[in-house]
Tab-separated table of C-alpha atoms in Angstrom:
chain	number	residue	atom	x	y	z
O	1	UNK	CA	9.197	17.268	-3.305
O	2	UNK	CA	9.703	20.937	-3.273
O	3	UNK	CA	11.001	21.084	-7.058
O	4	UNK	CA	8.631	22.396	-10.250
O	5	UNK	CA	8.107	20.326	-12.871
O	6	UNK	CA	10.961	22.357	-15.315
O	7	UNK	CA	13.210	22.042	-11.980
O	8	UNK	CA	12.969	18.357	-12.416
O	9	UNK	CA	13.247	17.968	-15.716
O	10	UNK	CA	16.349	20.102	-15.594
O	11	UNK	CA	18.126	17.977	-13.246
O	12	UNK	CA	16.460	14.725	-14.891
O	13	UNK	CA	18.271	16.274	-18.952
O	14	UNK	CA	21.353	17.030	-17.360
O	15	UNK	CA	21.771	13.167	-15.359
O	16	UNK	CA	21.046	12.120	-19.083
O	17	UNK	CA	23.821	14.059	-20.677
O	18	UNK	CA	25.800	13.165	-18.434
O	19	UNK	CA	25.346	9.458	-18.496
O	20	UNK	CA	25.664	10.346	-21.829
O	21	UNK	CA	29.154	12.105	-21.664
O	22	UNK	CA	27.839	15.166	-23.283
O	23	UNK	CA	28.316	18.353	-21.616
O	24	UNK	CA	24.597	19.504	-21.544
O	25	UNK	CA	21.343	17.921	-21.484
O	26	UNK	CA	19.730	20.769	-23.941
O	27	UNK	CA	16.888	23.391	-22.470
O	28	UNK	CA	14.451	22.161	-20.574
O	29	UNK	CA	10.444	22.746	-21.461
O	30	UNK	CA	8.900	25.205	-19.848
O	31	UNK	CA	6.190	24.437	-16.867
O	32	UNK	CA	3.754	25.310	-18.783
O	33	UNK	CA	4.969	23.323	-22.023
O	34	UNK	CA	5.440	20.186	-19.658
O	35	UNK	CA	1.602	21.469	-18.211
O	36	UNK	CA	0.305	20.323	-21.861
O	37	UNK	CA	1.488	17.371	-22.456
O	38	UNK	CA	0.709	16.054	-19.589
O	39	UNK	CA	-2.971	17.036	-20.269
O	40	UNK	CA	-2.653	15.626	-23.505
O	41	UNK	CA	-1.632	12.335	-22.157
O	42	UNK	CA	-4.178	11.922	-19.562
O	43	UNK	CA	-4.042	9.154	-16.780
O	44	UNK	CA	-4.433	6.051	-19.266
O	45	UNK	CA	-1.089	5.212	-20.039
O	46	UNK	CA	0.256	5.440	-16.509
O	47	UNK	CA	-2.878	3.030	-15.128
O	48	UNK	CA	-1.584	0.788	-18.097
O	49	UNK	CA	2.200	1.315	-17.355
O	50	UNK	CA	1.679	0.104	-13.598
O	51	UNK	CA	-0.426	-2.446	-14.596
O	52	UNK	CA	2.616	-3.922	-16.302
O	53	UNK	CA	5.580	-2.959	-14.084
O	54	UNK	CA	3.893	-4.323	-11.018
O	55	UNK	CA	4.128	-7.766	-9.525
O	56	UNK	CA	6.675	-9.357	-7.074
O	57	UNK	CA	10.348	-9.652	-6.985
O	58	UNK	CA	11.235	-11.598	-3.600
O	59	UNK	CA	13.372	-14.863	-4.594
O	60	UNK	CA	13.158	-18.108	-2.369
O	61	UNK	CA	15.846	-16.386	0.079
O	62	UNK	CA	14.583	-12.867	0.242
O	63	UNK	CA	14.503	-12.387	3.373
O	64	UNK	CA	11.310	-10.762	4.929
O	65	UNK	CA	9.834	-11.979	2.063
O	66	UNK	CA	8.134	-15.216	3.503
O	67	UNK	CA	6.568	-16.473	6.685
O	68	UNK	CA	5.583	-19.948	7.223
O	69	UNK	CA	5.731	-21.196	3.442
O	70	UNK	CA	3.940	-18.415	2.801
O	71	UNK	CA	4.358	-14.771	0.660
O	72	UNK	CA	3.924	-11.680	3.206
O	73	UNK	CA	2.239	-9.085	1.725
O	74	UNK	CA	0.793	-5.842	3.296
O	75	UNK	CA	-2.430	-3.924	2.356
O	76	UNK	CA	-2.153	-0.203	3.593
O	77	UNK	CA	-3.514	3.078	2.501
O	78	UNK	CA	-2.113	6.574	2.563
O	79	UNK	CA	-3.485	10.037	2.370
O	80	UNK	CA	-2.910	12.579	-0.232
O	81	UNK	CA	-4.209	16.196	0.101
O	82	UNK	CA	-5.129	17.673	-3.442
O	83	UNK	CA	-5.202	21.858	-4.352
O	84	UNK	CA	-8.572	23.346	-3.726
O	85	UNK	CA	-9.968	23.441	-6.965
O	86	UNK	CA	-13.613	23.293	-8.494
O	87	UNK	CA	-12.565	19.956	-9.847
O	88	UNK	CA	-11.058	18.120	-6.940
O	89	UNK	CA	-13.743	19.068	-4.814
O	90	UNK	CA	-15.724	15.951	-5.563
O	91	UNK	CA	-12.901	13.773	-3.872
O	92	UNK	CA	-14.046	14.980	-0.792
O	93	UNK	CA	-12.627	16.915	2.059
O	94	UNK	CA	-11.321	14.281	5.514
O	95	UNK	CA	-13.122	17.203	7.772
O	96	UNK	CA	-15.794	19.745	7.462
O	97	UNK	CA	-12.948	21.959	8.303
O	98	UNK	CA	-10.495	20.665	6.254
O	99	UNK	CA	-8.769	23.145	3.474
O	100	UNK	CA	-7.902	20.767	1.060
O	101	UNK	CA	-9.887	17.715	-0.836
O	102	UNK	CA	-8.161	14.536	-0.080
O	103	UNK	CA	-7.495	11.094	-2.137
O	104	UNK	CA	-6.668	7.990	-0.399
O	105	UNK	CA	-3.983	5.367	-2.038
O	106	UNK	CA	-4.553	1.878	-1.551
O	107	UNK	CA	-1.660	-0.984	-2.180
O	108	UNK	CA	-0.636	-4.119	-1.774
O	109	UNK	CA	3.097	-4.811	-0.943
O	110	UNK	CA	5.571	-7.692	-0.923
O	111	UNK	CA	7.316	-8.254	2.448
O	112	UNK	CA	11.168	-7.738	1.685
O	113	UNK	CA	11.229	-6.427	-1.810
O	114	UNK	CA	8.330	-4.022	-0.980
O	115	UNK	CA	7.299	-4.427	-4.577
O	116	UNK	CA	3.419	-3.474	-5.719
O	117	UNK	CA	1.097	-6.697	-6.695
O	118	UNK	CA	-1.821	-3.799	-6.807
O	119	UNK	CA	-3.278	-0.267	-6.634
O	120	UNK	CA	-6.233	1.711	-6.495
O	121	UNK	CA	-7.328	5.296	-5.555
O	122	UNK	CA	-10.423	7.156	-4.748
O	123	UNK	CA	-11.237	10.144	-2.477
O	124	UNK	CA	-12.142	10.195	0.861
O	125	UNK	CA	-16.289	9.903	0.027
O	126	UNK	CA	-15.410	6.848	-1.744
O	127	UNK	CA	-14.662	5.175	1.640
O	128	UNK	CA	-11.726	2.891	3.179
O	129	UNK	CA	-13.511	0.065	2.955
O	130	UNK	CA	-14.278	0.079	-0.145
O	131	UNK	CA	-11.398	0.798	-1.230
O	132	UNK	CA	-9.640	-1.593	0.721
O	133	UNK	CA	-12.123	-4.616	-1.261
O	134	UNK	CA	-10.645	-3.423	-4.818
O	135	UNK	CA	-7.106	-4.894	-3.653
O	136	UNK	CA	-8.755	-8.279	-2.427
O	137	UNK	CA	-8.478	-9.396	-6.646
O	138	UNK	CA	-4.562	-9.424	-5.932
O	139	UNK	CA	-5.064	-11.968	-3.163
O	140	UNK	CA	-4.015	-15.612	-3.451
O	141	UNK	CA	-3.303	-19.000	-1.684
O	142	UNK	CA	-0.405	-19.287	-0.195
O	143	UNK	CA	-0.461	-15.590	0.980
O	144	UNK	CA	0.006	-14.220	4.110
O	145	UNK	CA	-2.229	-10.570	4.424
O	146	UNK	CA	-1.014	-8.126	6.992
O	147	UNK	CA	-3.136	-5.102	7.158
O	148	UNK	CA	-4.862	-2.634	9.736
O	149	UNK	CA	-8.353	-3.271	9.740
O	150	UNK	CA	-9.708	-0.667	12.709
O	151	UNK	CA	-12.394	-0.949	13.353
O	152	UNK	CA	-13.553	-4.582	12.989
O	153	UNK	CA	-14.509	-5.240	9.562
O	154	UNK	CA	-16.819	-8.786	9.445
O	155	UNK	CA	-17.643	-8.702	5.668
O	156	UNK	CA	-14.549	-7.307	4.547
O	157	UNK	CA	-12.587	-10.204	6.612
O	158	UNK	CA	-15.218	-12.844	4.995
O	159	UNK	CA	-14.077	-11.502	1.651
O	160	UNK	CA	-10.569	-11.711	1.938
O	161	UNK	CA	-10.985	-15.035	3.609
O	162	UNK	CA	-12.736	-16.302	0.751
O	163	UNK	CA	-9.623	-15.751	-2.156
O	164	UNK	CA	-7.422	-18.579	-0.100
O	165	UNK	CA	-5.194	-16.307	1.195
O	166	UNK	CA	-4.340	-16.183	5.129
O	167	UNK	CA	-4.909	-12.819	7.081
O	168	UNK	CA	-3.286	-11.604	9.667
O	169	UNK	CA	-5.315	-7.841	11.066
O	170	UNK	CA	-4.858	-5.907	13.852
O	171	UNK	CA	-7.846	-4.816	15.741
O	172	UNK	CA	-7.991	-1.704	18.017
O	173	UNK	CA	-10.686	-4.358	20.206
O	174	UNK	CA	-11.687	-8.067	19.428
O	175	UNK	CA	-14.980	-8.023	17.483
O	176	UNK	CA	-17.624	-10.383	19.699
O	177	UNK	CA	-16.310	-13.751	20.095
O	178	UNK	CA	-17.180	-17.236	20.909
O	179	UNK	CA	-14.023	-18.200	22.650
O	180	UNK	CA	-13.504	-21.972	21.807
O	181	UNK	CA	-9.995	-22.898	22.640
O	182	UNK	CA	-7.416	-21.227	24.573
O	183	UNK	CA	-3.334	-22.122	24.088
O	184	UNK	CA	0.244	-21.930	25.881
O	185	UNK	CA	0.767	-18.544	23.880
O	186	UNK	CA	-1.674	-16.154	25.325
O	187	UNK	CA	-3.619	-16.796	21.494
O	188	UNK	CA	-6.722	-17.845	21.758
O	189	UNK	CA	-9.195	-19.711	18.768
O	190	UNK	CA	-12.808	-18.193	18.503
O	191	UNK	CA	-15.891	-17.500	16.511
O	192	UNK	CA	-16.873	-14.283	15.821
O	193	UNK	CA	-20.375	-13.559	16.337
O	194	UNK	CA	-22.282	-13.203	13.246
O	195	UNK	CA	-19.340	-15.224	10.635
O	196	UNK	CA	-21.529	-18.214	10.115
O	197	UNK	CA	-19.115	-20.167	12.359
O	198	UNK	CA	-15.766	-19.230	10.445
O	199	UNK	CA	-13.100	-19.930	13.169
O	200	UNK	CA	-10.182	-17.499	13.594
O	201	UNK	CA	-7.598	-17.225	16.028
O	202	UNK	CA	-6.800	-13.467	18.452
O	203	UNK	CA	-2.939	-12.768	19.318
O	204	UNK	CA	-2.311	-10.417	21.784
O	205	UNK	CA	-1.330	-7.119	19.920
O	206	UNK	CA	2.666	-6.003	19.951
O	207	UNK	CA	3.520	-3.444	22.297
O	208	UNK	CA	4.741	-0.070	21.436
O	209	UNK	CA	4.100	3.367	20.950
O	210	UNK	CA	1.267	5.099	19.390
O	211	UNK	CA	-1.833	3.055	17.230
O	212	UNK	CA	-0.495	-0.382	18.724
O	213	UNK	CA	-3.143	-2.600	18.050
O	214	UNK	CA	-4.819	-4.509	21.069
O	215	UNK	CA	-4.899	-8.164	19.280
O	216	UNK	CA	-4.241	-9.352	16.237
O	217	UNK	CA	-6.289	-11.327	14.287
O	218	UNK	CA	-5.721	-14.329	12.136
O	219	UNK	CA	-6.018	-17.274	10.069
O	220	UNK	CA	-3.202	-19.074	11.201
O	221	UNK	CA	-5.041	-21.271	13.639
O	222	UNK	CA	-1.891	-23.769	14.732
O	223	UNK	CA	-0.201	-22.052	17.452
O	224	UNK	CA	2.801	-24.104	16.759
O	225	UNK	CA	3.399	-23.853	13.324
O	226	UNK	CA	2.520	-19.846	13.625
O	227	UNK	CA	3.013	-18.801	17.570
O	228	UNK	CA	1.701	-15.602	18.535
O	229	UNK	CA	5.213	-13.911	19.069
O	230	UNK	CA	6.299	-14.622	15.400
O	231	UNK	CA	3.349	-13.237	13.806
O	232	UNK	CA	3.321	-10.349	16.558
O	233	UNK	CA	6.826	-9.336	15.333
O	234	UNK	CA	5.304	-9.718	11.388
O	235	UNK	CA	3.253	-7.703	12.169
O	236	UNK	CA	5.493	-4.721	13.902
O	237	UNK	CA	7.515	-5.194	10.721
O	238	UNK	CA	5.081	-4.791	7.973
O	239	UNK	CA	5.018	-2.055	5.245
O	240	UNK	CA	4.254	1.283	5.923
O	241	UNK	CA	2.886	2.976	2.441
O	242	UNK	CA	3.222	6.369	4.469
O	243	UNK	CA	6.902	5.443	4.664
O	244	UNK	CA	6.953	4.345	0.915
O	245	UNK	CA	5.663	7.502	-0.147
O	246	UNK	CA	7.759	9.961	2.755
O	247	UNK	CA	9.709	11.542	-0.217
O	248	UNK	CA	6.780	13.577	-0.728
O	249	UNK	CA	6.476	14.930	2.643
O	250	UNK	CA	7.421	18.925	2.341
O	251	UNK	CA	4.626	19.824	4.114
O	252	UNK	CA	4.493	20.241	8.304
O	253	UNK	CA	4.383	17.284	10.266
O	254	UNK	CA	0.975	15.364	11.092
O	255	UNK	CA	-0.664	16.982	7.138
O	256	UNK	CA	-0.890	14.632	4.363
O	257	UNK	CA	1.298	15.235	1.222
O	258	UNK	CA	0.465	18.002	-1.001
O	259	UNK	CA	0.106	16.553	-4.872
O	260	UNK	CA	-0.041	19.459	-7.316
O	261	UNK	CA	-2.567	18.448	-9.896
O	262	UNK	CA	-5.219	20.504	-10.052
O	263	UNK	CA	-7.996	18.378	-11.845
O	264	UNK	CA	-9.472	15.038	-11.298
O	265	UNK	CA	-7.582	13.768	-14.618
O	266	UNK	CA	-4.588	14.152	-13.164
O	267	UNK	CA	-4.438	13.522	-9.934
O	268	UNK	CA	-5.147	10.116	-11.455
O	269	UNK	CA	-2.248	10.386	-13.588
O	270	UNK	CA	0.006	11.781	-10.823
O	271	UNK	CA	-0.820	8.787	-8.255
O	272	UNK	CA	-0.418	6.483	-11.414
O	273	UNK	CA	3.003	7.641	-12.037
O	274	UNK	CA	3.595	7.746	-8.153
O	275	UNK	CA	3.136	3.773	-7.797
O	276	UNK	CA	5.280	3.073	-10.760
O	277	UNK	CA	8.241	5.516	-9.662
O	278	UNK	CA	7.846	3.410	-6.265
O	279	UNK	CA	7.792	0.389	-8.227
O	280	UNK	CA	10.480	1.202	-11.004
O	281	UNK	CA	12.631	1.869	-7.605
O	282	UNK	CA	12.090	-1.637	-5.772
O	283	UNK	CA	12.799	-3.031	-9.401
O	284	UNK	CA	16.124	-1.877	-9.670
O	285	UNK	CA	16.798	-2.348	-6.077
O	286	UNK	CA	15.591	-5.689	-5.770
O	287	UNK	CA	16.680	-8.143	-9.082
O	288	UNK	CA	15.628	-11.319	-7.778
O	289	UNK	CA	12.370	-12.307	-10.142
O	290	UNK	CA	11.941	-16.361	-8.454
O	291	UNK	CA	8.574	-15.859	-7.255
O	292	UNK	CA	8.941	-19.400	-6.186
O	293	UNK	CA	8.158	-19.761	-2.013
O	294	UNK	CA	11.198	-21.882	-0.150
O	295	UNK	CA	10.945	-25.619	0.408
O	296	UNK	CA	11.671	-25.147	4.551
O	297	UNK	CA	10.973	-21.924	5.455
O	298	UNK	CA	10.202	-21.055	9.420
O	299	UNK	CA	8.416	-19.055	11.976
């Protein structure tokens, strides 16, 4: 937000004292003081702090939380523009016009709690997809993956595929298809060209405003047991990390958040601490801990 760090930590002594019932929280450290230490502590601990905190919270009832027997989760990305410094440089800039490096956030979110199962970084010449592949080690049967996926990734679907879980993508345009079966739905089962004859099945995309996506494409091959206008609405519904993160936004509309860190060290430790803020705050908002998946859940 638009507060300094000795702002903050004003506001954050004097919540203490009071939830203390003393009448004042002491001085606050200086910027500069608070500037040190966090150099001194470095991005370690807060990688290692997240790494415990995060996981999911949905119970059997949550609801949003499950689809079909199955835990929805969303994979989506946002965009973080760093100060122009020497040292953030290597990150990358989104544009060879572009002021301002840029580092991309990766996670993977419950449906209904939005708790974090995972989370990586990496700047913009790292790549999406790439990125996107580190979160596929959070994947399990008895998922249900929601993500964006434009354009057509083929060996980053194959991947995902492979871990058990079930995918459901949009797709600005179907990848080439073998169309094998058509149903009542307006879904359609087909083999993409070049998948060694892995089936999947295209949904017509939801409608609405903006980056709609023209189909949908999924795993769920049973049109009655997943029909197209369930999973379309899923998908309308799924996380938004942008959203998650909108807190940050002090910046015009349409420009990625501003972080303040001004060397590669921490901005890691800033978009460490970031995920487990967001995850401390699903935590307390969210108690239910039953990871367990209802016995008859439905479309």
């Amino acid at each position: 937000g638009e507060r300094n760090y000795d702002a903050v930590m004003r506001v954050l002594l004097d919540g203490l004292a009071w939830g203390a019932r003393r009448r004042s929280g002491g001085p606050p450290p200086s910027a500069s003081a608070i500037s040190r230490a966090r150099v001194r502590l470095g991005a370690e601990p807060l990688r290692t702090l997240f790494c415990e905190v995060r996981g999911p919270l949905a119970g059997p009832g949550t609801p949003g939380a499950w689809y079909a027997g199955r835990r929805l989760v969303t994979l989506d990305r946002a965009a973080l523009d760093l100060p122009e410094t020497a040292d953030n440089a290597p990150f990358g800039y989104p544009a060879a016009t572009a002021r301002y490096p840029r580092v991309l956030v990766f996670a993977l979110a419950e449906g209904g709690t939005e708790a974090l199962l995972d989370g990586t970084f990496g700047g913009v010449a790292v790549g999406e997809r790439t990125l996107a592949a580190r979160m596929l080690r959070a994947l399990r049967p008895g998922m249900l993956v929601v993500a964006r996926a434009d354009p057509w990734a083929a060996d980053l679907w194959r991947q995902a595929a492979a871990t058990g879980a079930d995918l459901l993508w949009g797709c600005a345009a179907p990848p080439d298809l073998w169309i094998e079966r058509s149903f009542g739905d307006g879904s359609y089962l087909a083999r993409p060209v070049g998948m060694a004859g892995l089936a999947l099945r295209v949904v017509p995309g939801p409608a609405g405003p903006g980056r709609a996506p023209a189909a949908l494409l999924t795993t769920l091959t049973d049109p009655v047991a997943a029909p197209a206008g369930a999973l379309a609405a899923r998908y309308a519904r799924r996380w938004a990390m942008d959203a998650a993160l909108a807190w940050l936004r002090d910046t015009e509309p349409g420009r990625a958040p501003l972080l303040r860190s001004r060397t590669a060290e921490l901005v890691a430790q800033e978009v460490w601490a970031l995920l487990c803020v967001h995850q401390a705050l699903r935590t307390l908002t969210c108690p239910a801990r039953d990871s367990r998946p209802p016995r008859n859940s439905t479309p």
